[in-house]
Short mmCIF file of C-alpha atoms and ligand atoms in Angstrom, two decimals:
data_model
loop_
_atom_site.label_atom_id
_atom_site.label_comp_id
_atom_site.label_asym_id
_atom_site.label_seq_id
_atom_site.Cartn_x
_atom_site.Cartn_y
_atom_site.Cartn_z
CA UNK A 1 190.69 149.48 -132.59
CA UNK A 2 187.85 151.93 -133.08
CA UNK A 3 185.50 152.42 -130.04
CA UNK A 4 182.16 151.29 -131.23
CA UNK A 5 180.16 153.61 -129.02
CA UNK A 6 181.88 156.41 -130.73
CA UNK A 7 181.55 154.83 -134.12
CA UNK A 8 177.79 154.90 -134.27
CA UNK A 9 177.70 158.61 -134.71
CA UNK A 10 175.78 160.48 -137.52
CA UNK A 11 179.03 160.29 -139.53
CA UNK A 12 179.31 156.54 -139.24
CA UNK A 13 175.56 156.13 -140.02
CA UNK A 14 176.19 158.32 -143.22
CA UNK A 15 178.92 155.99 -144.26
CA UNK A 16 176.83 152.89 -143.74
CA UNK A 17 173.99 154.53 -145.57
CA UNK A 18 176.36 154.80 -148.64
CA UNK A 19 177.28 151.06 -148.33
CA UNK A 20 173.87 149.60 -147.47
CA UNK A 21 171.23 152.18 -148.78
CA UNK A 22 168.02 151.80 -146.89
CA UNK A 23 169.42 148.88 -144.89
CA UNK A 24 170.76 150.73 -141.73
CA UNK A 25 168.86 150.42 -138.53
CA UNK A 26 170.02 152.22 -135.36
CA UNK A 27 169.16 151.51 -131.68
CA UNK A 28 167.21 148.32 -132.36
CA UNK A 29 165.64 146.60 -129.17
CA UNK A 30 166.98 143.01 -129.38
CA UNK A 31 164.20 141.84 -127.10
CA UNK A 32 161.82 142.69 -130.01
CA UNK A 33 164.02 141.18 -132.74
CA UNK A 34 165.24 138.03 -131.34
CA UNK A 35 163.56 134.78 -131.36
CA UNK A 36 163.98 134.32 -127.60
CA UNK A 37 162.67 137.88 -126.87
CA UNK A 38 165.84 138.65 -124.94
CA UNK A 39 168.60 141.26 -125.05
CA UNK A 40 169.40 144.94 -124.80
CA UNK A 41 169.81 147.41 -127.60
CA UNK A 42 171.79 146.81 -130.72
CA UNK A 43 173.57 150.13 -131.71
CA UNK A 44 173.36 149.52 -135.47
CA UNK A 45 172.03 146.59 -137.57
CA UNK A 46 172.79 146.49 -141.34
CA UNK A 47 170.74 144.53 -143.81
CA UNK A 48 172.61 144.45 -147.25
CA UNK A 49 170.47 143.84 -150.28
CA UNK A 50 173.15 142.13 -152.40
CA UNK A 51 176.26 140.15 -152.11
CA UNK A 52 178.21 143.20 -153.40
CA UNK A 53 176.81 145.43 -150.73
CA UNK A 54 177.74 142.83 -148.15
CA UNK A 55 181.29 142.33 -149.57
CA UNK A 56 181.78 146.27 -149.77
CA UNK A 57 180.54 146.71 -146.09
CA UNK A 58 182.93 143.96 -144.88
CA UNK A 59 185.81 145.42 -146.79
CA UNK A 60 185.12 148.80 -145.25
CA UNK A 61 185.13 147.05 -141.70
CA UNK A 62 188.40 145.32 -142.46
CA UNK A 63 190.05 148.56 -143.75
CA UNK A 64 189.11 150.48 -140.65
CA UNK A 65 189.56 147.59 -138.29
CA UNK A 66 185.79 147.67 -137.09
CA UNK A 67 184.60 144.45 -135.40
CA UNK A 68 181.12 143.18 -136.37
CA UNK A 69 178.96 140.19 -135.91
CA UNK A 70 176.80 138.32 -138.47
CA UNK A 71 173.28 136.96 -137.71
CA UNK A 72 170.42 135.34 -139.42
CA UNK A 73 167.02 135.03 -138.02
CA UNK A 74 168.39 134.78 -134.40
CA UNK A 75 166.80 131.45 -133.71
CA UNK A 76 169.90 130.04 -132.11
CA UNK A 77 171.13 133.06 -130.36
CA UNK A 78 171.06 134.64 -126.83
CA UNK A 79 171.89 138.32 -126.82
CA UNK A 80 173.50 139.90 -123.98
CA UNK A 81 171.46 142.06 -121.54
CA UNK A 82 173.84 144.91 -122.21
CA UNK A 83 173.04 144.80 -125.86
CA UNK A 84 175.29 144.84 -128.97
CA UNK A 85 177.81 147.49 -129.30
CA UNK A 86 179.39 146.49 -132.59
CA UNK A 87 177.72 146.73 -135.99
CA UNK A 88 175.63 143.60 -136.75
CA UNK A 89 175.07 142.45 -140.24
CA UNK A 90 171.62 140.59 -140.56
CA UNK A 91 171.20 138.28 -143.46
CA UNK A 92 167.48 137.88 -144.07
CA UNK A 93 164.65 138.69 -146.36
CA UNK A 94 166.79 141.34 -148.25
CA UNK A 95 168.90 138.46 -149.48
CA UNK A 96 166.39 135.78 -150.19
CA UNK A 97 166.06 134.93 -153.89
CA UNK A 98 165.32 131.33 -154.59
CA UNK A 99 164.90 129.32 -157.85
CA UNK A 100 164.63 125.64 -158.57
CA UNK A 101 165.74 124.09 -161.93
CA UNK A 102 165.17 120.35 -162.22
CA UNK A 103 166.55 118.72 -159.07
CA UNK A 104 168.78 121.62 -158.07
CA UNK A 105 167.84 124.67 -155.75
CA UNK A 106 169.67 127.91 -155.92
CA UNK A 107 169.05 130.00 -152.92
CA UNK A 108 170.51 133.16 -151.25
CA UNK A 109 171.43 132.83 -147.61
CA UNK A 110 168.49 134.83 -146.18
CA UNK A 111 165.93 132.37 -147.49
CA UNK A 112 163.48 131.35 -144.76
CA UNK A 113 163.80 127.65 -144.16
CA UNK A 114 160.17 126.54 -143.60
CA UNK A 115 159.32 128.47 -146.94
CA UNK A 116 162.27 126.69 -148.70
CA UNK A 117 161.04 123.33 -147.48
CA UNK A 118 157.53 124.11 -148.90
CA UNK A 119 158.96 125.17 -152.33
CA UNK A 120 161.06 121.95 -152.47
CA UNK A 121 157.99 119.93 -151.73
CA UNK A 122 155.95 121.88 -154.43
CA UNK A 123 158.71 120.99 -156.93
CA UNK A 124 158.29 117.30 -156.12
CA UNK A 125 161.86 116.87 -154.82
CA UNK A 126 162.92 114.71 -151.89
CA UNK A 127 165.86 114.69 -149.56
CA UNK A 128 165.28 117.80 -147.47
CA UNK A 129 162.09 116.91 -145.61
CA UNK A 130 163.98 116.88 -142.32
CA UNK A 131 164.43 120.71 -142.56
CA UNK A 132 160.73 121.64 -142.54
CA UNK A 133 159.55 123.63 -139.63
CA UNK A 134 163.08 124.78 -138.53
CA UNK A 135 162.70 128.47 -137.96
CA UNK A 136 165.80 130.12 -139.37
CA UNK A 137 167.51 131.23 -142.55
CA UNK A 138 169.39 128.92 -144.88
CA UNK A 139 172.75 130.59 -144.02
CA UNK A 140 172.14 130.03 -140.28
CA UNK A 141 171.17 126.38 -141.16
CA UNK A 142 174.32 125.82 -143.09
CA UNK A 143 176.51 127.43 -140.42
CA UNK A 144 174.96 125.06 -137.75
CA UNK A 145 174.52 122.20 -140.19
CA UNK A 146 171.01 122.21 -138.78
CA UNK A 147 168.27 119.63 -139.40
CA UNK A 148 166.27 116.95 -137.74
CA UNK A 149 165.52 113.32 -137.89
CA UNK A 150 169.32 112.85 -137.11
CA UNK A 151 170.28 114.63 -140.40
CA UNK A 152 171.83 117.94 -141.27
CA UNK A 153 171.35 120.29 -144.22
CA UNK A 154 175.02 119.34 -145.35
CA UNK A 155 173.53 116.07 -146.77
CA UNK A 156 172.08 117.94 -149.74
CA UNK A 157 174.48 120.78 -150.07
CA UNK A 158 176.27 120.67 -153.54
CA UNK A 159 178.23 124.09 -153.14
CA UNK A 160 178.36 127.44 -151.26
CA UNK A 161 179.33 130.89 -152.06
CA UNK A 162 180.63 132.95 -149.21
CA UNK A 163 182.27 136.40 -148.45
CA UNK A 164 185.54 136.39 -146.40
CA UNK A 165 186.64 139.06 -143.82
CA UNK A 166 188.37 140.96 -146.60
CA UNK A 167 185.28 141.01 -148.76
CA UNK A 168 186.52 138.43 -151.17
CA UNK A 169 184.12 135.77 -152.65
CA UNK A 170 184.84 131.98 -152.14
CA UNK A 171 183.12 128.92 -153.44
CA UNK A 172 183.31 125.49 -151.56
CA UNK A 173 182.13 122.07 -152.56
CA UNK A 174 180.34 119.77 -149.97
CA UNK A 175 183.60 118.26 -148.76
CA UNK A 176 185.21 121.66 -148.28
CA UNK A 177 182.24 122.74 -146.06
CA UNK A 178 183.46 119.99 -143.59
CA UNK A 179 179.99 119.28 -142.31
CA UNK A 180 179.52 117.05 -139.14
CA UNK A 181 176.88 116.84 -136.36
CA UNK A 182 175.70 120.43 -135.98
CA UNK A 183 178.99 121.94 -137.32
CA UNK A 184 180.50 123.24 -140.46
CA UNK A 185 183.66 124.88 -141.60
CA UNK A 186 181.78 128.24 -141.11
CA UNK A 187 182.16 128.03 -137.43
CA UNK A 188 185.88 127.94 -137.78
CA UNK A 189 186.29 130.87 -140.12
CA UNK A 190 184.83 134.39 -140.41
CA UNK A 191 183.06 133.90 -143.88
CA UNK A 192 179.51 134.93 -144.44
CA UNK A 193 177.41 132.40 -146.30
CA UNK A 194 175.79 134.24 -149.29
CA UNK A 195 174.48 131.55 -151.67
CA UNK A 196 173.68 127.79 -151.33
CA UNK A 197 173.22 125.22 -154.05
CA UNK A 198 171.33 122.10 -153.04
CA UNK A 199 170.87 119.09 -155.14
CA UNK A 200 167.85 116.81 -154.32
CA UNK A 201 166.31 113.71 -155.87
CA UNK A 202 163.12 113.52 -157.96
CA UNK A 203 160.22 112.25 -155.66
CA UNK A 204 156.63 111.85 -155.40
CA UNK A 205 155.09 115.22 -154.47
CA UNK A 206 152.17 113.71 -152.42
CA UNK A 207 154.58 111.41 -150.47
CA UNK A 208 157.05 114.29 -149.73
CA UNK A 209 154.06 116.41 -148.59
CA UNK A 210 152.82 113.63 -146.34
CA UNK A 211 156.30 113.05 -144.74
CA UNK A 212 156.66 116.78 -144.12
CA UNK A 213 153.29 116.94 -142.54
CA UNK A 214 154.19 114.04 -140.31
CA UNK A 215 157.38 115.66 -139.19
CA UNK A 216 155.55 119.02 -138.57
CA UNK A 217 152.89 117.19 -136.51
CA UNK A 218 155.44 115.36 -134.50
CA UNK A 219 157.33 118.73 -133.77
CA UNK A 220 154.09 120.45 -132.80
CA UNK A 221 153.43 117.64 -130.25
CA UNK A 222 156.97 117.57 -128.84
CA UNK A 223 158.15 121.18 -128.79
CA UNK A 224 156.80 124.15 -126.85
CA UNK A 225 155.18 126.54 -129.29
CA UNK A 226 153.64 129.22 -127.23
CA UNK A 227 156.50 130.81 -125.48
CA UNK A 228 159.70 132.18 -127.12
CA UNK A 229 162.76 129.75 -127.08
CA UNK A 230 165.79 129.03 -129.23
CA UNK A 231 164.96 125.51 -129.70
CA UNK A 232 167.33 122.81 -128.26
CA UNK A 233 169.72 124.36 -125.74
CA UNK A 234 172.07 121.40 -125.59
CA UNK A 235 173.57 119.14 -128.22
CA UNK A 236 173.25 115.36 -127.78
CA UNK A 237 176.07 113.51 -125.90
CA UNK A 238 176.73 110.10 -127.31
CA UNK A 239 177.50 108.48 -123.87
CA UNK A 240 174.55 109.94 -122.22
CA UNK A 241 172.35 109.04 -125.23
CA UNK A 242 173.35 105.45 -124.88
CA UNK A 243 172.74 105.45 -121.17
CA UNK A 244 169.61 107.57 -120.82
CA UNK A 245 168.64 109.32 -124.12
CA UNK A 246 168.66 112.62 -125.78
CA UNK A 247 169.45 115.83 -123.60
CA UNK A 248 165.67 116.53 -123.06
CA UNK A 249 165.33 113.01 -121.35
CA UNK A 250 168.58 113.56 -119.30
CA UNK A 251 167.50 117.02 -118.07
CA UNK A 252 163.95 115.77 -117.26
CA UNK A 253 165.36 112.77 -115.36
CA UNK A 254 167.31 115.36 -113.13
CA UNK A 255 164.02 116.93 -112.25
CA UNK A 256 164.61 120.27 -114.15
CA UNK A 257 161.15 120.56 -115.98
CA UNK A 258 159.50 123.68 -114.69
CA UNK A 259 162.60 125.02 -112.92
CA UNK A 260 162.87 128.74 -113.27
CA UNK A 261 165.33 131.57 -112.93
CA UNK A 262 163.76 134.89 -113.25
CA UNK A 263 161.60 134.82 -116.52
CA UNK A 264 163.54 131.81 -117.96
CA UNK A 265 161.94 128.43 -117.32
CA UNK A 266 162.85 124.86 -118.34
CA UNK A 267 159.96 123.87 -120.51
CA UNK A 268 157.55 121.37 -118.96
CA UNK A 269 156.92 120.18 -122.53
CA UNK A 270 160.34 119.46 -123.50
CA UNK A 271 163.32 119.76 -120.99
CA UNK A 272 165.85 120.75 -123.65
CA UNK A 273 164.02 123.88 -124.17
CA UNK A 274 164.41 127.10 -122.04
CA UNK A 275 161.41 129.32 -122.57
CA UNK A 276 160.93 132.95 -121.96
CA UNK A 277 157.81 133.02 -119.71
CA UNK A 278 157.99 136.90 -119.81
CA UNK A 279 160.80 139.46 -119.23
CA UNK A 280 163.52 136.87 -119.18
CA UNK A 281 167.13 138.17 -119.24
CA UNK A 282 170.17 136.57 -120.72
CA UNK A 283 171.46 136.23 -117.11
CA UNK A 284 168.34 134.16 -116.19
CA UNK A 285 169.08 131.77 -119.02
CA UNK A 286 172.70 131.49 -118.14
CA UNK A 287 171.91 130.79 -114.45
CA UNK A 288 169.62 127.86 -115.53
CA UNK A 289 172.36 126.46 -117.88
CA UNK A 290 174.74 126.64 -114.90
CA UNK A 291 172.41 124.83 -112.54
CA UNK A 292 171.81 122.14 -115.22
CA UNK A 293 175.63 121.66 -115.88
CA UNK A 294 176.32 121.42 -112.17
CA UNK A 295 173.63 118.79 -111.73
CA UNK A 296 174.93 116.80 -114.66
CA UNK A 297 178.47 116.97 -113.18
CA UNK A 298 177.20 115.70 -109.81
CA UNK A 299 174.80 112.93 -111.12
CA UNK A 300 176.71 111.70 -114.23
CA UNK A 301 180.19 113.14 -114.05
CA UNK A 302 179.85 114.97 -117.42
CA UNK A 303 178.45 117.89 -119.18
CA UNK A 304 176.36 118.70 -122.17
CA UNK A 305 177.76 120.84 -124.99
CA UNK A 306 175.34 123.77 -125.65
CA UNK A 307 174.03 124.26 -129.21
CA UNK A 308 172.74 127.78 -128.43
CA UNK A 309 175.06 130.67 -128.88
CA UNK A 310 175.68 133.68 -126.68
CA UNK A 311 176.36 137.05 -128.50
CA UNK A 312 178.63 139.27 -126.32
CA UNK A 313 178.26 143.09 -126.37
CA UNK A 314 181.44 143.14 -128.25
CA UNK A 315 180.06 140.69 -130.85
CA UNK A 316 181.92 137.65 -129.73
CA UNK A 317 180.04 134.29 -130.21
CA UNK A 318 180.42 131.57 -127.75
CA UNK A 319 178.26 128.59 -126.76
CA UNK A 320 176.28 129.08 -123.54
CA UNK A 321 178.29 126.39 -121.71
CA UNK A 322 181.55 128.36 -122.77
CA UNK A 323 180.00 131.62 -121.46
CA UNK A 324 179.31 130.20 -117.96
CA UNK A 325 182.84 128.91 -117.50
C1 LIG B 401 161.38 126.51 -131.95
C2 LIG B 401 162.70 126.25 -132.56
C3 LIG B 401 162.98 124.97 -133.11
C4 LIG B 401 164.26 124.67 -133.50
N1 LIG B 401 164.40 123.43 -134.15
C5 LIG B 401 165.64 123.09 -134.64
C6 LIG B 401 165.76 121.83 -135.25
O1 LIG B 401 164.98 120.93 -135.30
N2 LIG B 401 167.03 121.53 -135.74
C7 LIG B 401 168.05 122.43 -135.83
O2 LIG B 401 169.13 122.19 -136.28
N3 LIG B 401 167.89 123.64 -135.31
C8 LIG B 401 166.67 124.13 -134.72
N4 LIG B 401 166.47 125.21 -134.15
C9 LIG B 401 167.66 126.28 -133.97
C10 LIG B 401 167.71 127.23 -135.20
O3 LIG B 401 166.46 127.36 -135.86
C11 LIG B 401 168.73 126.71 -136.28
O4 LIG B 401 169.96 126.57 -135.60
C12 LIG B 401 168.78 127.75 -137.46
O5 LIG B 401 169.45 127.02 -138.50
C13 LIG B 401 169.55 129.01 -137.07
O6 LIG B 401 169.22 129.81 -138.09
P1 LIG B 401 169.21 131.40 -137.96
O7 LIG B 401 169.09 132.12 -139.30
O8 LIG B 401 168.23 131.77 -136.93
O9 LIG B 401 170.77 131.75 -137.45
P2 LIG B 401 171.12 132.53 -136.18
O10 LIG B 401 170.54 131.95 -134.87
O11 LIG B 401 170.82 134.11 -136.37
O12 LIG B 401 172.65 132.39 -136.13
C14 LIG B 401 173.16 131.20 -135.72
C15 LIG B 401 174.66 131.15 -136.03
O13 LIG B 401 174.85 131.16 -137.53
C16 LIG B 401 175.63 132.34 -137.89
N5 LIG B 401 175.11 132.76 -139.23
C17 LIG B 401 173.86 133.08 -139.43
N6 LIG B 401 173.83 133.39 -140.74
C18 LIG B 401 174.94 133.20 -141.28
C19 LIG B 401 175.50 133.43 -142.66
N7 LIG B 401 174.66 133.82 -143.71
N8 LIG B 401 176.72 133.11 -142.86
C20 LIG B 401 177.51 132.74 -141.78
N9 LIG B 401 177.06 132.68 -140.59
C21 LIG B 401 175.79 132.90 -140.30
C22 LIG B 401 175.62 133.29 -136.79
O14 LIG B 401 176.73 134.11 -136.76
C23 LIG B 401 175.43 132.43 -135.60
O15 LIG B 401 176.74 132.13 -135.08
C24 LIG B 401 165.31 125.64 -133.56
C25 LIG B 401 165.03 127.01 -133.01
C26 LIG B 401 163.75 127.27 -132.53
C27 LIG B 401 163.50 128.63 -132.00
#
């Protein structure tokens, strides 16, 4: 395996410039880039401008045995304080073409979800109201099967194009995407989502708009908006949900609202959010997660699975609860 510290040399950067012209960024401060405003320095971030550039870059990494990690808008990620020492492929605005024909949406994976929801509303289509206000890319949303109102994006996905670890293109229909609660097949393979086809239903534009505004108003009331966070830290646990309620209610019941480790604080507005009150480190967030899990084990004899994902310096992705074990 190549040593990544040695890889990000002028020669490596030259190679990357050939593969992703204009899309190579060196020594990127992850505390500036990431949604949580946490993390050390990323040695190299690549922003391919086409599926072909992405596939060629991945093929190069496969040929030379170079580890890498794929990110979207970072809304669900906690980057290590030590930074990121493997090349990082970011799928974002450089891969964000979007078109709508009749009831079908064709979108590249870097499309920004709140903008997508707005375009769907303007087209008078219904079925995806639940994605409005979710800060992230469509690729990240598909990977997480994210959504709200107890729904996931998978409910309106018709097919997906992706690039595998050898740079080959694949197509999957809904069933092959294996969507379930906050999960998809892309969490179990190394493919990068590149294009998504959504099929919606014709609706009444004014009614869709009203529903979206109601959802946004309710989100604005419930969720902390002023301080950086990654949204819900923990997934819902059916047993705890039946006994007490969603993770926020459980964590609040244990008295965690306002509890702090360094710059990381359990939000006093919504206990399933850990906010960065200024200068938080990944280790602060992980300490809080550890305290919450210990308290859960003591009070209820169970744990909550984390939704948020830790990105190690070597580019490994593990959930926050897996990281603290
Ligand atoms: C304030 C706030 C509110 C939120 N509310 C919600 C909510 O209501 N519902 C909800 O579900 N989530 C919510 N989230 C979490 C987050 O917005 C979603 O999980 C979002 O879909 C993540 O998208 P992303 O582009 O930021 O992905 P990232 O966070 O960058 O990545 C998440 C995972 O997806 C993978 N990934 C990203 N892009 C691709 C791709 N193209 N191909 C393959 N894998 C990829 C990454 O490797 C990573 O493992 C919220 C977050 C915040 C900050």
